Backbone as a printed PyTorch tensor [residue, N CA C, xyz], in Angstrom:
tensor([[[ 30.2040,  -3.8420,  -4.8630],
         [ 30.9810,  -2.7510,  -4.3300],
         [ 32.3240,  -3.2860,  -3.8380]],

        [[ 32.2020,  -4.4700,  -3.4030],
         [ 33.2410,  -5.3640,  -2.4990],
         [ 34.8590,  -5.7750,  -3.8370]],

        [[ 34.0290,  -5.3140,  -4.9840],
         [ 34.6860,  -5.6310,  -6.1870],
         [ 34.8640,  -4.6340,  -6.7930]],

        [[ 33.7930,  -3.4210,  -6.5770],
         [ 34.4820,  -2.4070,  -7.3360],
         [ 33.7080,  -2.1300,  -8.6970]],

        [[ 32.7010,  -2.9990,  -8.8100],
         [ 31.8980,  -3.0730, -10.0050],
         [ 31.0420,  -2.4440, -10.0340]],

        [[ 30.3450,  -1.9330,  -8.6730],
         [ 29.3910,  -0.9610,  -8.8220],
         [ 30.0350,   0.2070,  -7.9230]],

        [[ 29.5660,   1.4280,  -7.9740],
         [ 30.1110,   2.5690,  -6.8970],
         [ 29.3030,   2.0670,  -5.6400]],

        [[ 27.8620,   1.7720,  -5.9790],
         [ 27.1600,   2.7290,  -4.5680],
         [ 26.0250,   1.1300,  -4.5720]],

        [[ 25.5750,   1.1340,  -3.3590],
         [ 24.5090,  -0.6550,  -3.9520],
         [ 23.2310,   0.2210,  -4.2700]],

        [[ 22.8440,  -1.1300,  -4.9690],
         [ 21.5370,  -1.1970,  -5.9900],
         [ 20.3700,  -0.9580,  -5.4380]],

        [[ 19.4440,  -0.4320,  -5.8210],
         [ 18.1960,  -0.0610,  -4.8600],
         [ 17.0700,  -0.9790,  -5.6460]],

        [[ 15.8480,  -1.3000,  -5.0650],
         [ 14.9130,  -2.1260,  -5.4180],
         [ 13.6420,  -1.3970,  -4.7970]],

        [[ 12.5420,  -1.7530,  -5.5140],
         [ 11.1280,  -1.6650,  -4.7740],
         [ 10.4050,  -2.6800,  -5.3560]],

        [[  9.3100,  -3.1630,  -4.3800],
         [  8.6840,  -4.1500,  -5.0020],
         [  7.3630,  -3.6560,  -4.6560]],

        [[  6.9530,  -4.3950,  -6.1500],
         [  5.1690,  -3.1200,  -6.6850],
         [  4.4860,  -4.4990,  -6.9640]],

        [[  3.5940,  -4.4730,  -5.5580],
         [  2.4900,  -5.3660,  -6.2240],
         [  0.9480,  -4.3490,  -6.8560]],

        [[  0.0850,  -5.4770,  -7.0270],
         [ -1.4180,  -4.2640,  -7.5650],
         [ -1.8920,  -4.2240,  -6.0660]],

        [[ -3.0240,  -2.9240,  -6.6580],
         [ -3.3120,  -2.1430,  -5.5870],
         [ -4.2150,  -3.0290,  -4.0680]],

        [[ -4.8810,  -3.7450,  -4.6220],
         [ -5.6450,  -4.8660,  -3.8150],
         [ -4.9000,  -4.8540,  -2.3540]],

        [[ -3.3600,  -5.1680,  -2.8480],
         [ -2.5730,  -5.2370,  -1.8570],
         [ -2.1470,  -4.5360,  -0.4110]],

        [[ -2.8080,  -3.3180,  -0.7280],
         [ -2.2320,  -1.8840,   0.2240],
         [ -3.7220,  -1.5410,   0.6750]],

        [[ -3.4550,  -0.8180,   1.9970],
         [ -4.5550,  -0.5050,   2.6300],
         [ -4.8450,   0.9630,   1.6140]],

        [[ -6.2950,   1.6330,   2.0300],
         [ -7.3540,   2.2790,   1.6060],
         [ -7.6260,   3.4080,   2.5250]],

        [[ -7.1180,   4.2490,   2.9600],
         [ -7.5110,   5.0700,   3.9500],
         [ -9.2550,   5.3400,   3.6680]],

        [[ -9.7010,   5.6540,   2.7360],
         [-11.4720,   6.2500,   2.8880],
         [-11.8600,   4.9670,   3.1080]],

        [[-11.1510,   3.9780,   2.2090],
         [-12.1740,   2.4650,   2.5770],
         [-12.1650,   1.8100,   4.0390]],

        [[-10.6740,   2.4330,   4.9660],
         [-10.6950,   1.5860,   5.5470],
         [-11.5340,   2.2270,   6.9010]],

        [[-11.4960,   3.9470,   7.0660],
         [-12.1300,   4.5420,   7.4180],
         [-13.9720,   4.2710,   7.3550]],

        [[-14.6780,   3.9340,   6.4510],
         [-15.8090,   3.7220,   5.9740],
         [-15.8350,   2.5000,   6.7820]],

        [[-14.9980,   1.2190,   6.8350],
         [-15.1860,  -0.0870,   6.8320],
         [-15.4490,   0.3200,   8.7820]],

        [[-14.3450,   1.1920,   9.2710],
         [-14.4150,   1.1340,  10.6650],
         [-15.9580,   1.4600,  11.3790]],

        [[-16.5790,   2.2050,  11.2130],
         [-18.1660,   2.3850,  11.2730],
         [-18.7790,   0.9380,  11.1560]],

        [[-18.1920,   0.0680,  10.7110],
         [-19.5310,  -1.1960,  10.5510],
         [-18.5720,  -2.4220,  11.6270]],

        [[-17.3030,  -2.1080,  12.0220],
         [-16.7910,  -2.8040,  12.9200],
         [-17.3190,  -2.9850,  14.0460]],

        [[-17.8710,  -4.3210,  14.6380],
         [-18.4780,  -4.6510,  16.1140],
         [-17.5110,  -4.7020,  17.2120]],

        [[-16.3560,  -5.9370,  16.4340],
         [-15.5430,  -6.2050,  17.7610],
         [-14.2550,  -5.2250,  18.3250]],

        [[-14.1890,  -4.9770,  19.3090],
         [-13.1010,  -3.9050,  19.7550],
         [-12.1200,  -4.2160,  19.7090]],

        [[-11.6270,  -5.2100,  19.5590],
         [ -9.8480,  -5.5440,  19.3230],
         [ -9.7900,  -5.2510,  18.2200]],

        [[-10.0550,  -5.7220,  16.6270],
         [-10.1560,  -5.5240,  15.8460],
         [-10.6600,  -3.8840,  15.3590]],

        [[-11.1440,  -3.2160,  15.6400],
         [-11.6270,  -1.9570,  15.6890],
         [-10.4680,  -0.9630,  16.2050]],

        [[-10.0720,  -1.7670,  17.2770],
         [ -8.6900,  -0.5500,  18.0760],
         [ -7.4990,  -1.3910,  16.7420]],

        [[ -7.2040,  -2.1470,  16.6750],
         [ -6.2780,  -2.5420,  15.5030],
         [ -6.4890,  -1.9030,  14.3620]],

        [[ -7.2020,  -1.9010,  13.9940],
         [ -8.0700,  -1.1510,  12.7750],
         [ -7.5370,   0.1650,  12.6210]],

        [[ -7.5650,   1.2680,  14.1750],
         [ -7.4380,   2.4470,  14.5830],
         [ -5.7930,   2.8190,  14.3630]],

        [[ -5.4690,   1.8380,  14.6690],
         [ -3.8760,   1.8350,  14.7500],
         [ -3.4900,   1.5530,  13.1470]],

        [[ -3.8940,   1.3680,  12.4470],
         [ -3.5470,   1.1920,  10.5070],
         [ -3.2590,   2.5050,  10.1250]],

        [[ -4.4810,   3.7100,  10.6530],
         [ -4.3110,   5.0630,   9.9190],
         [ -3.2560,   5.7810,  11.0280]],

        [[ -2.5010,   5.4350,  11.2600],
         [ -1.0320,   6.0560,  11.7640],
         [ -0.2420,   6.0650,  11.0030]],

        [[  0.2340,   7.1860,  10.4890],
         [  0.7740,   7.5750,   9.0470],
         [  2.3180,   6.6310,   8.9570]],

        [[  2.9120,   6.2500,  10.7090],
         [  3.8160,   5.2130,   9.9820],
         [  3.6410,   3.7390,  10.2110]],

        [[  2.2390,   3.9540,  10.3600],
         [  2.1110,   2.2190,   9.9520],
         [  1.9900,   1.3730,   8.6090]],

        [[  3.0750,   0.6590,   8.5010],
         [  2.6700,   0.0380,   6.9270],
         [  0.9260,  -0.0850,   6.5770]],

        [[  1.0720,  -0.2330,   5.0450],
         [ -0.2980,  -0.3110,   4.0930],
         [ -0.0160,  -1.4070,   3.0090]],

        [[  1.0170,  -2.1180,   3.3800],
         [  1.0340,  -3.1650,   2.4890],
         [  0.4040,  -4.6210,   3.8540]],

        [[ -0.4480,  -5.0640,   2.7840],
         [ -0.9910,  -6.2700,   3.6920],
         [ -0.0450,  -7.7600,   4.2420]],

        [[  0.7850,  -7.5830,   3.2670],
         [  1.7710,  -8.6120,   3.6390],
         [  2.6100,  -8.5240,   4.9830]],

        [[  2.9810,  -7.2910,   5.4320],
         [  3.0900,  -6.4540,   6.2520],
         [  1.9940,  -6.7910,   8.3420]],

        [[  0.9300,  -7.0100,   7.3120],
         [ -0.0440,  -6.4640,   8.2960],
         [ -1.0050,  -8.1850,   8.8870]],

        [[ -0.6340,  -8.3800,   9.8570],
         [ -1.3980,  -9.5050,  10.5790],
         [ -2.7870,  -9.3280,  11.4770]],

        [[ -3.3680, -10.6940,  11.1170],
         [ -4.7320, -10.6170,  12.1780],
         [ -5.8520, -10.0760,  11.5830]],

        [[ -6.0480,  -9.9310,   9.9730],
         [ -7.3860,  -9.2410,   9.4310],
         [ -7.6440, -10.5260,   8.3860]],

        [[ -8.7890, -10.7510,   8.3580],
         [ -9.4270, -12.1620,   7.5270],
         [ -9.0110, -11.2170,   6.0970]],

        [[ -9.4700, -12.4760,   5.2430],
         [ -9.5990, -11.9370,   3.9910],
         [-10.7520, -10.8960,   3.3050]],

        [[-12.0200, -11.3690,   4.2320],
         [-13.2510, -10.3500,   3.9360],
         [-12.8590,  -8.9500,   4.1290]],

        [[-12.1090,  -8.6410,   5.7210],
         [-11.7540,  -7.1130,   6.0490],
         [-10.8080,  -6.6050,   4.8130]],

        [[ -9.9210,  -7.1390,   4.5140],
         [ -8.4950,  -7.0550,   3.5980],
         [ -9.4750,  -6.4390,   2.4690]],

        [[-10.3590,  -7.1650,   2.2990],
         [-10.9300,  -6.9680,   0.9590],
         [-12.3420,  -5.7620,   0.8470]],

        [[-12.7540,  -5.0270,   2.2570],
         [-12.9760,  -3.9780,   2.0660],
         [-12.6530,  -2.9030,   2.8390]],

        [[-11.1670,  -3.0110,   3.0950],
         [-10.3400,  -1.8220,   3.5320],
         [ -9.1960,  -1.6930,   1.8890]],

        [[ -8.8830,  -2.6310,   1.0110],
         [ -7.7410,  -2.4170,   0.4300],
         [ -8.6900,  -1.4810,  -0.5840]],

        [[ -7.2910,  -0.9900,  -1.4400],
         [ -7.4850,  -0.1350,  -2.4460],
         [ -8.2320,  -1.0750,  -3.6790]],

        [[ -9.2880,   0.0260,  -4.3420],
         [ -9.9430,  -0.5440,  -5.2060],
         [ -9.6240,  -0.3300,  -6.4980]],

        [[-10.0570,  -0.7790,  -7.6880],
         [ -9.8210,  -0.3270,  -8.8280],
         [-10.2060,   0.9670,  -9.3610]],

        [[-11.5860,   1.4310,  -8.4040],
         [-11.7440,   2.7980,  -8.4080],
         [-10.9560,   3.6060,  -8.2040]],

        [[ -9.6510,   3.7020,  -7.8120],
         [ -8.9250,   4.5550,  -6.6910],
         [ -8.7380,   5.9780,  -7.8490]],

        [[ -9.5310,   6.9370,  -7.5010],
         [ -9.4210,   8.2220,  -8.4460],
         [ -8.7920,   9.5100,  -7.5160]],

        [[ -8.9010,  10.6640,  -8.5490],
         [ -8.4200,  11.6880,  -7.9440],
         [ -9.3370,  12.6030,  -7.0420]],

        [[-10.3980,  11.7360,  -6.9640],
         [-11.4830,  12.9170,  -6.3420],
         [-11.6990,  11.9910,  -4.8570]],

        [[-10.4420,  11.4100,  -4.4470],
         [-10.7260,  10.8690,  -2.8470],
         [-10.3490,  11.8470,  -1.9670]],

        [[-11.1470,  12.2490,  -0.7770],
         [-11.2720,  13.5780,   0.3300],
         [ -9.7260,  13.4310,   0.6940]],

        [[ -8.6290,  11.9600,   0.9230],
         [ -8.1870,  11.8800,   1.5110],
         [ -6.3990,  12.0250,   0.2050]],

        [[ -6.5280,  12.0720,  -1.0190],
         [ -5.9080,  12.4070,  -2.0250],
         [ -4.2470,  12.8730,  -1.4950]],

        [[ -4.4670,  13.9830,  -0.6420],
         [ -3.0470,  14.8730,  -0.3180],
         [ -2.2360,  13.9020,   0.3340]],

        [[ -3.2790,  13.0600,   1.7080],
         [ -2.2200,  12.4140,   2.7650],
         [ -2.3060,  10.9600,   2.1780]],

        [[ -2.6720,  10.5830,   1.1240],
         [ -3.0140,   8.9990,   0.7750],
         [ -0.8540,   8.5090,   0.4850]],

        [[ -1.2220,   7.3830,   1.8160],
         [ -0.0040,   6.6100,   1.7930],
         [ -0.1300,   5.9790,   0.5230]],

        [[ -0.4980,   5.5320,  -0.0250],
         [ -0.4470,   4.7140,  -1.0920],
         [ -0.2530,   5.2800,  -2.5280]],

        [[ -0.9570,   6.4550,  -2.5290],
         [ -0.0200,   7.3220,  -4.0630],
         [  1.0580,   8.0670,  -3.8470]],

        [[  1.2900,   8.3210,  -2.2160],
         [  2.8980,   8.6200,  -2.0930],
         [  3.7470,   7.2370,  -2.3160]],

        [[  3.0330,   5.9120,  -2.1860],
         [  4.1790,   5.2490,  -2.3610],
         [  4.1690,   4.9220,  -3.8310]],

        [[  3.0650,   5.0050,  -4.4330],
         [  3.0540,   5.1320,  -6.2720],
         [  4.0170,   5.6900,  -6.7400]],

        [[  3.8760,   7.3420,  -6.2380],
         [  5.1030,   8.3140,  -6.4990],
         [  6.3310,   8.2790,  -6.2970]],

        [[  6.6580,   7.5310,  -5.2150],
         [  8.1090,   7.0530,  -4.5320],
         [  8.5720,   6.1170,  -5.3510]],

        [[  7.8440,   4.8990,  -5.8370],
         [  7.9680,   3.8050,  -6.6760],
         [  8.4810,   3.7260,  -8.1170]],

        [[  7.9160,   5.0560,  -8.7720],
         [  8.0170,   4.6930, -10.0080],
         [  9.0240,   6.2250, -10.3570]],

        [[  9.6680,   6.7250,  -8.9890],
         [ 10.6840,   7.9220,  -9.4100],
         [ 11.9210,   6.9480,  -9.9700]],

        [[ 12.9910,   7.6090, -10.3690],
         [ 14.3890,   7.0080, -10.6770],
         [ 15.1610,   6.6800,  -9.5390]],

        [[ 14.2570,   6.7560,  -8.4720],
         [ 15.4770,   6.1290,  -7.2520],
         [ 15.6770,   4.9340,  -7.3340]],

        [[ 14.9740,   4.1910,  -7.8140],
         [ 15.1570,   2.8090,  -7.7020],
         [ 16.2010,   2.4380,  -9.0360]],

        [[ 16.8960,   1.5720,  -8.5510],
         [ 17.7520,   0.6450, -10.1140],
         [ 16.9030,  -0.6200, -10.8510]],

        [[ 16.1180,  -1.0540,  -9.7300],
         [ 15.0140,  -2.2490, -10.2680],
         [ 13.7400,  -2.1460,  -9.7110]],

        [[ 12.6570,  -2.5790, -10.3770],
         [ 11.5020,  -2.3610, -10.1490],
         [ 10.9470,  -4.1970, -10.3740]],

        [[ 10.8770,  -4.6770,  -8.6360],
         [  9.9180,  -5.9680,  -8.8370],
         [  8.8800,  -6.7500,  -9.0990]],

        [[  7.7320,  -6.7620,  -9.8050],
         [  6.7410,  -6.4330,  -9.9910],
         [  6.3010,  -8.4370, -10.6550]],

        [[  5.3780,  -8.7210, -10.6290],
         [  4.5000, -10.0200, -11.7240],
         [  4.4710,  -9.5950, -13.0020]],

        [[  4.1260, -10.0960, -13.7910],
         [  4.3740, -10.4260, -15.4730],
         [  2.6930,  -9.5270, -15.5820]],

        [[  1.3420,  -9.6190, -15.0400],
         [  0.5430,  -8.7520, -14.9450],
         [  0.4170,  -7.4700, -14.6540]],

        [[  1.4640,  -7.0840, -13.7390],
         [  1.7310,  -6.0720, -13.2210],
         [  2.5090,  -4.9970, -14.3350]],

        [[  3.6180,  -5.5470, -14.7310],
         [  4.0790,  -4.9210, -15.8720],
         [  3.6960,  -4.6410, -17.1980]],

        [[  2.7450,  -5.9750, -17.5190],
         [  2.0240,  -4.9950, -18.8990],
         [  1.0430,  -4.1470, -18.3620]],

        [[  0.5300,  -4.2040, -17.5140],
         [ -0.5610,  -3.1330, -16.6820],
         [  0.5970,  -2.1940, -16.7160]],

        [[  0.9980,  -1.7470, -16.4660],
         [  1.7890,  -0.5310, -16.4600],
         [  2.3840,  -0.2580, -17.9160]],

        [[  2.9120,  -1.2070, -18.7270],
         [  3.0320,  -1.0400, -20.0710],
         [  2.2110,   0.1170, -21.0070]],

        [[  1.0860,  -1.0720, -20.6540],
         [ -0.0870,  -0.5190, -21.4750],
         [ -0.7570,   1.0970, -20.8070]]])
């Protein structure tokens, strides 16, 4: 812009796979089998619609929790939670034309290719 080469700056999103992002039914389901209360009130504080759902994002959960609160390969259209799911609004946000580049792994893109 500083040059005149572009009008307006460049927009980006970066799309990892789903593993990555929290699960509202999963993570909901997972909270029922939670013992300890720090973790449980942390837990509580995830489904606050502006708390991030990307795990990179998100500190203080082992890899076991990560791995049954995140989104699964199941993730279909028949989840209760479908309308308010952060994560296919950010699908939808992701793959509109707002963006000028889309960041993604070499897996990620033929997955979407194909």
């Amino acid at each position: 812009m500083k040059h005149e080469i572009i009008s307006s700056p460049l927009t980006v999103v970066l799309r990892k796979g789903r593993e990555h992002y929290i699960c509202e039914k999963r993570l909901r389901a997972y909270m029922h089998f939670e013992r300890d209360v720090k973790i449980y009130k942390y837990l509580t504080s995830l489904l606050d619609e502006r708390s991030s759902i990307d795990f990179a994002e998100i500190t203080g959960l082992t890899a076991h929790i990560k791995g049954k609160i995140g989104v699964s390969g199941r993730c279909d259209g028949n989840c209760p939670y479908k309308e308010t799911c952060r994560f296919l609004r950010f699908l939808e946000h992701s793959q509109s034309d707002k963006y000028d580049f889309q960041v993604c792994n070499h897996n990620y893109l033929l997955a979407d290719t194909l």
